[in-house]
Short mmCIF file of C-alpha atoms in Angstrom, two decimals:
data_model
loop_
_atom_site.label_atom_id
_atom_site.label_comp_id
_atom_site.label_asym_id
_atom_site.label_seq_id
_atom_site.Cartn_x
_atom_site.Cartn_y
_atom_site.Cartn_z
CA MET A 1 -22.18 10.57 -0.85
CA SER A 2 -19.53 8.26 -1.10
CA ALA A 3 -17.20 9.15 2.04
CA PRO A 4 -13.55 9.01 0.16
CA GLY A 5 -10.67 6.33 1.61
CA PRO A 6 -10.50 2.72 0.11
CA ALA A 7 -12.21 1.76 -3.19
CA ARG A 8 -16.04 1.40 -3.84
CA ASN A 9 -15.71 -1.67 -5.53
CA ARG A 10 -17.78 -4.47 -3.64
CA ALA A 11 -20.46 -6.27 -6.44
CA PRO A 12 -23.80 -5.91 -5.71
CA ALA A 13 -25.45 -7.76 -3.51
CA PRO A 14 -28.51 -9.93 -4.88
CA PRO A 15 -31.44 -9.26 -2.21
CA ALA A 16 -32.34 -11.66 -0.42
CA PRO A 17 -35.41 -12.45 1.12
CA ILE A 18 -35.14 -11.29 4.59
CA ASP A 19 -37.86 -13.07 7.25
CA PRO A 20 -40.68 -11.62 8.29
CA ALA A 21 -39.53 -12.64 11.75
CA ALA A 22 -36.59 -10.95 11.67
CA ARG A 23 -36.62 -7.72 14.05
CA PRO A 24 -34.16 -5.47 11.36
CA ALA A 25 -32.46 -2.58 13.70
CA LEU A 26 -29.70 -0.23 12.65
CA PRO A 27 -26.29 -1.37 14.92
CA ARG A 28 -23.51 0.87 16.98
CA GLY A 29 -21.51 2.76 15.34
CA VAL A 30 -25.07 3.19 12.20
CA ARG A 31 -27.31 5.78 12.57
CA VAL A 32 -29.63 8.42 10.87
CA ARG A 33 -28.90 12.31 11.31
CA TRP A 34 -30.38 15.73 8.99
CA ASP A 35 -28.00 17.12 7.55
CA ALA A 36 -28.52 20.75 7.62
CA VAL A 37 -25.98 20.92 5.08
CA ARG A 38 -26.87 19.79 2.40
CA GLN A 39 -30.81 19.41 3.19
CA GLY A 40 -31.16 16.25 3.67
CA TRP A 41 -30.97 12.94 6.17
CA VAL A 42 -28.12 10.59 5.99
CA LEU A 43 -27.04 6.92 7.90
CA LEU A 44 -23.62 7.62 9.18
CA ALA A 45 -21.55 3.78 9.50
CA PRO A 46 -17.99 3.68 9.45
CA GLU A 47 -16.04 5.33 6.04
CA ARG A 48 -19.15 5.38 5.08
CA ALA A 49 -22.13 8.22 4.84
CA LEU A 50 -24.80 7.66 2.74
CA ARG A 51 -28.04 10.29 1.42
CA LEU A 52 -31.47 8.34 2.18
CA ASP A 53 -34.91 9.59 0.61
CA GLN A 54 -38.33 9.70 2.49
CA ILE A 55 -39.22 5.57 2.92
CA GLY A 56 -35.65 5.28 3.66
CA VAL A 57 -35.55 7.69 6.26
CA ALA A 58 -39.23 5.80 7.04
CA ILE A 59 -38.44 2.57 7.24
CA LEU A 60 -35.10 2.76 8.93
CA GLU A 61 -37.36 5.24 12.26
CA ARG A 62 -39.24 1.63 12.33
CA ALA A 63 -36.35 -0.35 12.53
CA ASP A 64 -35.92 -0.34 16.31
CA GLY A 65 -35.21 -4.09 17.41
CA ALA A 66 -38.33 -3.90 19.03
CA ARG A 67 -40.90 -4.69 15.40
CA SER A 68 -40.87 -7.42 13.33
CA PHE A 69 -40.10 -7.29 9.62
CA ALA A 70 -44.19 -7.81 9.38
CA ASP A 71 -44.84 -5.01 11.08
CA ILE A 72 -42.91 -2.74 9.58
CA VAL A 73 -44.24 -2.95 5.84
CA ALA A 74 -48.12 -3.39 7.39
CA ASP A 75 -47.16 0.50 9.16
CA LEU A 76 -45.72 1.36 5.94
CA ALA A 77 -48.34 -0.52 3.94
CA ALA A 78 -51.23 1.47 6.37
CA ALA A 79 -49.03 5.30 6.34
CA TYR A 80 -48.73 5.59 2.01
CA ASP A 81 -52.01 3.29 1.44
CA ALA A 82 -49.84 1.32 -0.80
CA PRO A 83 -50.17 -2.18 -1.94
CA PRO A 84 -48.00 -4.47 1.04
CA GLU A 85 -46.13 -6.71 -1.73
CA ARG A 86 -44.63 -3.62 -3.31
CA ILE A 87 -43.21 -2.33 -0.06
CA ALA A 88 -42.28 -5.58 1.43
CA ALA A 89 -40.17 -6.30 -1.66
CA ASP A 90 -38.38 -2.65 -1.36
CA ALA A 91 -37.66 -2.25 2.30
CA GLY A 92 -36.70 -6.63 1.51
CA ARG A 93 -33.97 -5.14 -1.28
CA PHE A 94 -33.01 -1.96 1.16
CA LEU A 95 -32.79 -4.51 3.97
CA SER A 96 -30.81 -7.00 2.88
CA ALA A 97 -28.09 -4.24 1.01
CA LEU A 98 -27.43 -2.37 4.22
CA ALA A 99 -27.87 -5.58 6.28
CA ALA A 100 -24.81 -7.09 3.60
CA ARG A 101 -22.58 -3.94 3.68
CA ARG A 102 -23.81 -4.13 7.58
CA MET A 103 -24.96 -0.91 8.51
CA ILE A 104 -28.11 -2.76 9.35
CA GLU A 105 -27.97 -6.51 11.64
CA LEU A 106 -31.61 -8.18 11.18
CA ARG A 107 -32.13 -9.92 14.83
CA PRO A 108 -34.02 -13.67 15.20
CA MET B 1 -30.09 46.14 2.71
CA THR B 2 -27.74 47.18 0.25
CA ALA B 3 -25.96 45.60 -3.02
CA PRO B 4 -22.96 43.83 -2.64
CA ASP B 5 -20.19 46.26 -3.18
CA PRO B 6 -18.73 44.15 -5.81
CA GLN B 7 -14.74 45.73 -5.75
CA THR B 8 -15.25 44.25 -1.77
CA ALA B 9 -17.17 40.94 -1.99
CA PRO B 10 -15.35 37.59 -2.17
CA ARG B 11 -15.21 36.47 -5.78
CA GLN B 12 -16.35 33.06 -5.58
CA ALA B 13 -14.64 30.82 -8.21
CA PRO B 14 -17.29 30.02 -11.04
CA GLU B 15 -18.60 26.69 -10.36
CA ALA B 16 -17.93 25.98 -5.66
CA PRO B 17 -17.36 22.98 -4.90
CA PRO B 18 -20.08 20.84 -3.55
CA PRO B 19 -19.26 20.71 0.70
CA PRO B 20 -16.39 17.83 1.73
CA ILE B 21 -18.05 15.38 3.93
CA ALA B 22 -14.78 14.09 5.27
CA MET B 23 -12.12 15.58 7.32
CA LEU B 24 -9.02 13.80 7.78
CA ALA B 25 -7.30 14.93 10.95
CA GLU B 26 -3.74 14.68 11.65
CA LEU B 27 -3.47 15.00 15.27
CA THR B 28 -0.15 14.54 16.14
CA HIS B 29 3.45 13.14 13.16
CA ARG B 30 4.31 11.59 16.27
CA CYS B 31 4.51 7.48 16.48
CA PRO B 32 6.24 5.11 19.14
CA LEU B 33 5.83 3.21 15.21
CA SER B 34 8.17 3.21 12.39
CA CYS B 35 6.79 2.04 9.87
CA PRO B 36 8.46 1.67 6.11
CA TYR B 37 5.62 3.02 4.23
CA CYS B 38 4.45 5.89 6.81
CA SER B 39 2.31 7.90 4.87
CA ASN B 40 2.89 10.85 6.08
CA PRO B 41 5.78 13.43 4.94
CA LEU B 42 8.85 13.39 4.02
CA GLU B 43 9.14 16.64 6.76
CA LEU B 44 6.68 16.46 9.80
CA THR B 45 5.55 18.55 12.09
CA ALA B 46 7.32 19.43 15.46
CA ARG B 47 5.62 18.42 19.27
CA SER B 48 5.34 22.06 19.62
CA ALA B 49 3.71 23.00 16.25
CA GLU B 50 0.51 21.42 17.02
CA LEU B 51 -2.54 22.60 16.88
CA SER B 52 -3.95 22.97 20.91
CA ALA B 53 -7.31 20.50 21.85
CA GLU B 54 -8.32 24.14 22.17
CA GLU B 55 -8.51 24.43 18.02
CA TRP B 56 -9.32 21.53 17.15
CA ALA B 57 -12.41 21.82 18.64
CA ASP B 58 -12.48 25.16 16.46
CA ALA B 59 -11.65 23.58 13.39
CA PHE B 60 -14.03 20.36 13.98
CA ARG B 61 -17.20 23.59 14.48
CA GLN B 62 -16.89 24.28 10.88
CA ALA B 63 -16.06 21.40 9.06
CA ALA B 64 -19.09 20.45 10.15
CA ALA B 65 -21.02 24.17 9.30
CA LEU B 66 -18.86 23.23 6.52
CA GLY B 67 -20.68 20.44 5.53
CA VAL B 68 -17.88 17.60 6.73
CA LEU B 69 -20.06 14.53 7.76
CA GLN B 70 -17.07 11.99 8.86
CA LEU B 71 -14.55 12.75 11.52
CA HIS B 72 -10.97 10.97 10.80
CA LEU B 73 -9.23 11.07 14.20
CA SER B 74 -5.91 10.25 12.47
CA GLY B 75 -1.14 10.81 13.18
CA GLY B 76 0.93 9.60 13.52
CA GLU B 77 -0.48 7.30 16.72
CA PRO B 78 -3.17 10.22 17.66
CA ALA B 79 -2.95 8.33 20.62
CA SER B 80 0.69 9.49 21.42
CA ARG B 81 -1.15 13.04 22.51
CA ARG B 82 -2.08 12.79 25.65
CA ASP B 83 -5.38 15.43 25.15
CA LEU B 84 -7.04 12.71 22.77
CA GLU B 85 -10.21 12.64 25.34
CA GLN B 86 -10.69 16.32 25.48
CA ILE B 87 -10.27 16.41 21.64
CA VAL B 88 -12.99 13.53 21.04
CA ALA B 89 -15.00 15.33 23.10
CA ALA B 90 -14.90 18.01 20.46
CA ALA B 91 -15.86 16.00 17.88
CA VAL B 92 -18.49 14.55 19.80
CA GLU B 93 -20.00 17.48 20.66
CA ALA B 94 -19.71 19.48 17.58
CA GLU B 95 -21.25 15.97 15.70
CA LEU B 96 -19.37 14.63 13.48
CA TYR B 97 -19.05 11.17 12.89
CA THR B 98 -15.88 10.30 14.22
CA ASN B 99 -13.34 7.94 13.70
CA LEU B 100 -10.30 6.36 15.84
CA ILE B 101 -7.84 5.79 13.56
CA THR B 102 -4.61 4.14 15.39
CA SER B 103 -2.38 1.94 15.79
CA GLY B 104 -2.70 0.86 19.30
CA VAL B 105 0.00 1.56 21.43
CA GLY B 106 -0.71 4.45 23.96
CA LEU B 107 -4.26 3.03 24.50
CA THR B 108 -5.30 1.42 28.13
CA PRO B 109 -7.87 0.22 28.80
CA ARG B 110 -8.76 2.91 30.16
CA ARG B 111 -8.31 5.33 27.90
CA LEU B 112 -10.76 3.30 25.54
CA GLU B 113 -13.31 3.22 28.12
CA ALA B 114 -13.13 6.75 28.24
CA LEU B 115 -13.04 7.46 24.83
CA ASP B 116 -16.76 5.06 24.99
CA GLU B 117 -18.24 7.47 27.58
CA ILE B 118 -17.27 10.75 25.61
CA GLY B 119 -19.02 9.05 22.28
CA LEU B 120 -16.47 7.49 19.67
CA ASP B 121 -18.16 6.35 17.22
CA HIS B 122 -16.15 3.48 15.36
CA VAL B 123 -12.17 3.01 15.02
CA GLN B 124 -9.84 1.63 13.23
CA LEU B 125 -7.01 -0.01 14.32
CA SER B 126 -3.95 -0.90 11.96
CA LEU B 127 -1.94 -4.79 11.52
CA GLN B 128 1.04 -5.07 10.19
CA GLY B 129 1.56 -8.47 10.20
CA VAL B 130 -0.88 -11.50 11.16
CA GLU B 131 2.03 -12.83 14.20
CA ALA B 132 4.48 -10.48 16.56
CA GLY B 133 7.92 -11.24 14.85
CA PRO B 134 7.34 -9.59 11.14
CA ALA B 135 4.97 -7.75 12.37
CA ASP B 136 7.23 -5.57 15.15
CA GLN B 137 9.77 -5.97 12.12
CA ILE B 138 7.26 -4.12 9.39
CA GLY B 139 6.39 -1.90 12.70
CA GLY B 140 9.72 -0.88 14.37
CA TYR B 141 8.40 -2.06 17.27
CA ARG B 142 9.22 -4.51 19.46
CA GLY B 143 5.86 -6.00 21.74
CA GLY B 144 3.28 -3.80 19.40
CA PHE B 145 1.29 -6.89 17.86
CA ALA B 146 1.08 -8.09 21.23
CA ARG B 147 -0.02 -4.98 22.79
CA LYS B 148 -2.46 -4.71 19.42
CA MET B 149 -4.00 -7.59 20.04
CA GLU B 150 -4.85 -6.65 23.48
CA VAL B 151 -6.39 -3.69 22.40
CA ALA B 152 -8.46 -4.66 19.65
CA ARG B 153 -9.67 -7.70 23.19
CA GLU B 154 -10.36 -4.70 25.02
CA ILE B 155 -11.77 -2.82 22.06
CA ALA B 156 -14.34 -5.62 21.75
CA ARG B 157 -15.31 -6.37 24.32
CA ILE B 158 -16.69 -2.66 25.01
CA GLY B 159 -18.38 -3.20 22.16
CA PHE B 160 -17.28 0.06 19.28
CA PRO B 161 -17.39 -1.05 15.65
CA LEU B 162 -14.17 -2.31 15.15
CA THR B 163 -12.16 -1.63 10.83
CA ILE B 164 -9.08 -3.67 10.56
CA ASN B 165 -6.77 -2.24 8.19
CA ALA B 166 -4.27 -4.72 6.85
CA VAL B 167 -1.52 -3.14 5.20
CA MET B 168 0.18 -5.35 2.76
CA HIS B 169 3.24 -4.99 0.36
CA ARG B 170 5.24 -8.29 -0.55
CA ARG B 171 6.07 -9.26 2.23
CA ASN B 172 3.03 -9.84 3.88
CA LEU B 173 1.01 -9.83 0.04
CA ASP B 174 0.59 -13.95 1.04
CA ARG B 175 -0.50 -13.95 3.88
CA LEU B 176 -3.82 -12.70 2.85
CA GLU B 177 -5.89 -15.31 4.11
CA GLU B 178 -4.41 -15.09 7.76
CA THR B 179 -5.61 -11.53 7.54
CA ILE B 180 -8.24 -12.20 6.69
CA GLU B 181 -9.34 -14.87 10.13
CA LEU B 182 -7.00 -12.43 11.49
CA ALA B 183 -9.91 -9.16 11.48
CA LEU B 184 -12.79 -11.68 11.67
CA ARG B 185 -10.89 -12.98 14.39
CA LEU B 186 -10.79 -10.04 16.09
CA GLY B 187 -14.58 -9.74 15.40
CA ALA B 188 -13.43 -6.63 12.71
CA ARG B 189 -17.29 -5.60 10.64
CA ARG B 190 -14.78 -4.11 7.99
CA LEU B 191 -10.97 -5.40 7.08
CA GLU B 192 -8.85 -2.95 4.47
CA VAL B 193 -6.97 -4.65 2.42
CA ALA B 194 -4.41 -1.34 1.96
CA CYS B 195 -1.85 -2.26 0.00
CA VAL B 196 1.03 0.40 0.28
CA GLN B 197 0.96 3.44 -2.39
CA PHE B 198 4.30 4.33 -3.06
CA HIS B 199 5.06 8.28 -2.46
CA GLY B 200 7.08 10.24 0.17
CA TRP B 201 8.99 8.62 3.12
CA ALA B 202 7.38 4.73 0.88
CA MET B 203 9.54 5.66 -2.18
CA ARG B 204 12.85 4.58 -0.76
CA SER B 205 11.16 0.84 0.19
CA ARG B 206 9.25 0.65 -3.18
CA ALA B 207 12.06 -1.79 -4.58
CA ALA B 208 11.39 -4.36 -1.22
CA LEU B 209 7.41 -3.18 -0.59
CA LEU B 210 5.93 -3.85 -3.93
CA PRO B 211 4.54 -6.41 -4.49
CA THR B 212 4.79 -9.15 -7.62
CA ARG B 213 2.60 -9.76 -10.62
CA GLU B 214 1.72 -12.21 -8.84
CA GLN B 215 0.39 -12.13 -5.75
CA ALA B 216 -1.20 -8.65 -7.32
CA LEU B 217 -3.46 -11.73 -9.59
CA ARG B 218 -3.80 -13.93 -6.24
CA ALA B 219 -4.77 -11.27 -3.56
CA ARG B 220 -7.46 -10.35 -6.28
CA ASP B 221 -9.23 -14.14 -5.84
CA VAL B 222 -8.73 -14.60 -2.40
CA VAL B 223 -10.36 -11.66 -1.85
CA ALA B 224 -13.24 -11.89 -4.53
CA GLU B 225 -13.32 -15.47 -2.43
CA ALA B 226 -13.39 -14.07 0.41
CA ARG B 227 -16.83 -11.43 0.50
CA GLU B 228 -18.65 -13.38 -0.93
CA ARG B 229 -17.92 -15.97 1.69
CA LEU B 230 -18.60 -13.29 4.24
CA ARG B 231 -20.91 -11.39 3.20
CA GLY B 232 -23.47 -9.79 5.98
CA VAL B 233 -20.43 -10.96 8.48
CA MET B 234 -17.53 -8.61 7.89
CA VAL B 235 -17.20 -6.12 4.74
CA ILE B 236 -14.22 -6.45 2.88
CA ASP B 237 -12.80 -3.04 0.97
CA PHE B 238 -9.65 -3.92 -1.56
CA VAL B 239 -6.93 -1.21 -2.05
CA PRO B 240 -4.74 -3.63 -5.34
CA PRO B 241 -1.39 -2.76 -5.75
CA ASP B 242 -2.30 -0.03 -8.20
CA TYR B 243 0.34 -0.89 -10.43
CA TYR B 244 -0.43 -3.67 -11.60
CA ALA B 245 -3.72 -1.73 -12.39
CA GLU B 246 -5.46 -1.42 -16.32
CA PHE B 247 -6.65 1.62 -14.82
CA PRO B 248 -5.33 4.51 -12.29
CA LYS B 249 -7.27 4.56 -8.67
CA ALA B 250 -10.10 7.39 -8.27
CA CYS B 251 -7.94 9.53 -5.74
CA MET B 252 -9.51 11.20 -3.13
CA GLY B 253 -12.52 10.82 -5.36
CA GLY B 254 -11.30 13.53 -7.24
CA TRP B 255 -9.58 15.69 -5.86
CA GLY B 256 -10.64 18.88 -3.59
CA SER B 257 -13.88 17.06 -4.67
CA THR B 258 -15.69 15.46 -1.64
CA GLY B 259 -13.09 15.48 1.58
CA LEU B 260 -10.12 17.99 2.94
CA ASN B 261 -6.94 16.90 6.39
CA VAL B 262 -6.04 18.85 8.08
CA ALA B 263 -1.76 18.62 9.02
CA PRO B 264 -1.14 18.40 12.91
CA ASP B 265 0.08 22.43 12.66
CA GLY B 266 -2.89 23.15 10.83
CA ARG B 267 -2.44 23.33 7.25
CA VAL B 268 -5.10 22.28 5.81
CA LEU B 269 -4.34 19.92 2.62
CA PRO B 270 -6.43 18.13 -0.01
CA CYS B 271 -5.08 15.30 0.33
CA HIS B 272 -2.09 13.63 2.43
CA ALA B 273 0.63 13.62 0.80
CA ALA B 274 0.38 16.70 -1.15
CA GLU B 275 2.90 18.14 0.41
CA THR B 276 4.81 16.19 -2.16
CA ILE B 277 3.75 18.03 -5.16
CA PRO B 278 6.27 21.20 -5.56
CA GLY B 279 4.89 24.79 -6.31
CA LEU B 280 1.72 24.55 -3.97
CA SER B 281 1.18 26.57 -1.06
CA PHE B 282 -1.40 25.00 1.50
CA ASP B 283 -3.19 27.71 3.64
CA ASN B 284 -3.23 27.77 7.52
CA LEU B 285 -6.72 27.22 9.88
CA ARG B 286 -5.20 29.44 11.65
CA ARG B 287 -4.92 32.07 9.92
CA ARG B 288 -7.78 31.54 7.27
CA PRO B 289 -11.20 30.69 7.91
CA LEU B 290 -12.22 26.37 7.14
CA ALA B 291 -15.07 27.10 4.22
CA GLU B 292 -12.73 29.65 2.40
CA ILE B 293 -10.13 27.34 1.95
CA TRP B 294 -11.99 25.57 1.02
CA LEU B 295 -13.96 27.03 -1.10
CA ARG B 296 -10.57 29.53 -2.73
CA SER B 297 -7.41 28.09 -2.15
CA GLU B 298 -4.53 28.04 -4.21
CA ALA B 299 -4.46 23.81 -3.67
CA PHE B 300 -7.85 23.01 -3.60
CA ALA B 301 -7.78 25.15 -7.23
CA ALA B 302 -5.01 23.41 -8.40
CA PHE B 303 -6.48 20.40 -9.51
CA ARG B 304 -10.34 21.06 -9.06
CA GLY B 305 -11.85 20.08 -12.07
CA PHE B 306 -11.03 19.34 -15.30
CA ASP B 307 -8.72 22.50 -16.77
CA TRP B 308 -5.17 20.92 -15.90
CA MET B 309 -5.59 18.12 -16.94
CA GLU B 310 -2.50 16.99 -20.18
CA GLU B 311 -3.35 14.53 -22.89
CA PRO B 312 -4.41 11.88 -22.66
CA CYS B 313 -6.21 12.31 -20.30
CA ALA B 314 -8.04 16.36 -21.32
CA SER B 315 -9.75 13.44 -24.06
CA CYS B 316 -10.55 10.90 -21.82
CA GLU B 317 -13.86 9.68 -21.39
CA ARG B 318 -12.63 7.70 -18.18
CA LYS B 319 -12.14 11.51 -17.48
CA THR B 320 -15.08 12.02 -15.36
CA ARG B 321 -14.61 8.27 -13.45
CA ASP B 322 -10.84 8.56 -12.17
CA PHE B 323 -9.82 11.67 -12.28
CA GLY B 324 -6.54 10.73 -14.23
CA GLY B 325 -6.49 9.25 -11.02
CA CYS B 326 -3.54 9.79 -8.26
CA ARG B 327 -1.50 13.80 -8.80
CA CYS B 328 0.64 12.81 -5.94
CA GLN B 329 2.13 8.57 -8.27
CA ALA B 330 2.29 11.66 -11.17
CA GLN B 331 4.07 14.03 -9.52
CA ALA B 332 6.76 10.89 -8.08
CA MET B 333 7.19 9.19 -11.03
CA THR B 334 7.11 11.84 -13.91
CA GLY B 335 8.55 14.57 -12.10
CA ARG B 336 5.01 16.43 -12.59
CA ALA B 337 1.58 16.71 -11.22
CA SER B 338 -1.03 17.28 -14.38
CA ALA B 339 0.76 14.56 -15.27
CA THR B 340 -1.73 10.90 -16.16
CA ASP B 341 -0.63 8.76 -13.06
CA PRO B 342 1.77 6.45 -14.99
CA THR B 343 -0.46 3.33 -13.84
CA CYS B 344 -2.96 4.37 -16.53
CA SER B 345 -2.37 1.79 -19.50
CA ARG B 346 -2.80 5.09 -21.60
CA SER B 347 0.46 7.13 -19.68
CA PRO B 348 2.59 7.90 -21.81
CA ASP B 349 4.77 7.80 -19.12
CA ARG B 350 4.70 3.53 -18.28
CA ALA B 351 8.29 3.52 -18.79
CA ALA B 352 8.13 4.69 -15.22
CA LEU B 353 6.25 2.51 -14.24
CA ASP B 354 7.67 -0.47 -15.66
CA ALA B 355 11.40 0.80 -15.00
CA ALA B 356 10.07 0.55 -10.80
CA LEU B 357 8.72 -3.03 -11.85
CA ARG B 358 11.89 -4.47 -12.69
CA GLU B 359 13.78 -2.50 -10.30
CA ALA B 360 11.84 -4.84 -7.94
CA ALA B 361 11.68 -7.61 -9.55
CA GLU B 362 15.93 -7.41 -9.38
CA ALA B 363 15.55 -6.36 -5.78
CA GLY B 364 14.45 -10.05 -4.88
CA ALA B 365 12.15 -10.35 -1.74
CA GLU B 366 15.49 -9.24 0.89
CA ALA B 367 16.20 -6.12 -0.19
CA PRO B 368 16.66 -3.67 2.53
CA LEU B 369 13.28 -1.70 4.15
CA VAL B 370 14.18 1.98 5.60
CA PRO B 371 12.73 2.53 8.42
CA ARG B 372 10.40 5.83 8.75
CA ALA B 373 12.37 8.44 10.29
CA PRO B 374 10.46 10.11 14.36
CA ALA B 375 9.28 12.93 14.48
CA PRO B 376 11.07 16.25 15.95
CA GLY B 377 10.58 16.78 19.16
#
């Protein structure tokens, strides 16, 4: 799902590793919202609307600019009873793709 | 509980379209600029026919209930409406992601601060050129560029996320690198490199505005290099000059499938140029609920899905990807809106496109531009 507008012809960014100490945060103008019509969570950003799955929502609700990426991974691993390496790889890919599109900030 | 009466129950289309994601609200056709590539219709709406702020508020509530997430407030110049603040407040109230598409003219620091307090999400600022001389010449508004630079500084100071929409054509495409640098300097998070699309008013200056093939190829390379270099800094979207493309653009992501456009007087259009297609009739928000228009309006049904297609589109494997291209472009160049977009290499009407390219080549770089005529009072 994506808003109409200019051609969506960006090449996908290769996943860049995320510094464990970086603190992800949604920048101004990017927000998560419940979409009552489609019954799902969406990420709204300039000219973009992305459908989020449950994991995406779980990652983004922890991206509060206070918690580090390492904290978020540990928290998710505990909450979902999953191996931290796998969570780090998945969440890292998700967040760096959003960072390449300027839909997330990685604060030092 | 009773069974619905088949005589009076509303008839549902066999395959109901998914809810729209975005709505473009043309608040007014009034504009201080007179760009020769203006995308507003040939016949502009008079101020007296414009929807009131209350009518827009109702439209926004209906849009949100229908599933619209993104609202683009456009024009004309939306800041030409004195009640813009009231309109933005209604959009925020409806919980729409609200984007203001503006030339910057008419936005004072005080108005921007008010819009910040109201909760405007994002600003898209148009750019006609990288320096005052040529930019103001294209926009037809002396001092417009300087004003725009002040507005951009104010936007950055307030902290609005900013998209720069740079409209590119033959006369400024060679300055694409400077355009990218200027957008960066203004603090843009996104840059749209939007090459002029030709229908409506822009057709009158096509020979002067159509880039050369060399320019088109170079622009593609410059964009590719800048995207790589600026990854994570500034997102660049590119609308290439499609006359040089192999396949047409997937206009609107398919007719009547993701977005809708509301004209200043409340008419609801599948795209902002749909009025260039003769024979389509448009419903008006003042007389029919938005949901009903989306689901049943004749204009939306006209090119939805694939049944309307002619060959070679009808049997083409790409039809689910590009939907036959742009209906308005097909209309403008072939006289038939259901034809394959002539920018497609498989179109039987390539002669129309080749003639346009020849005409532009012969016209030379100094061919005259036809400035946009203003909206009636």
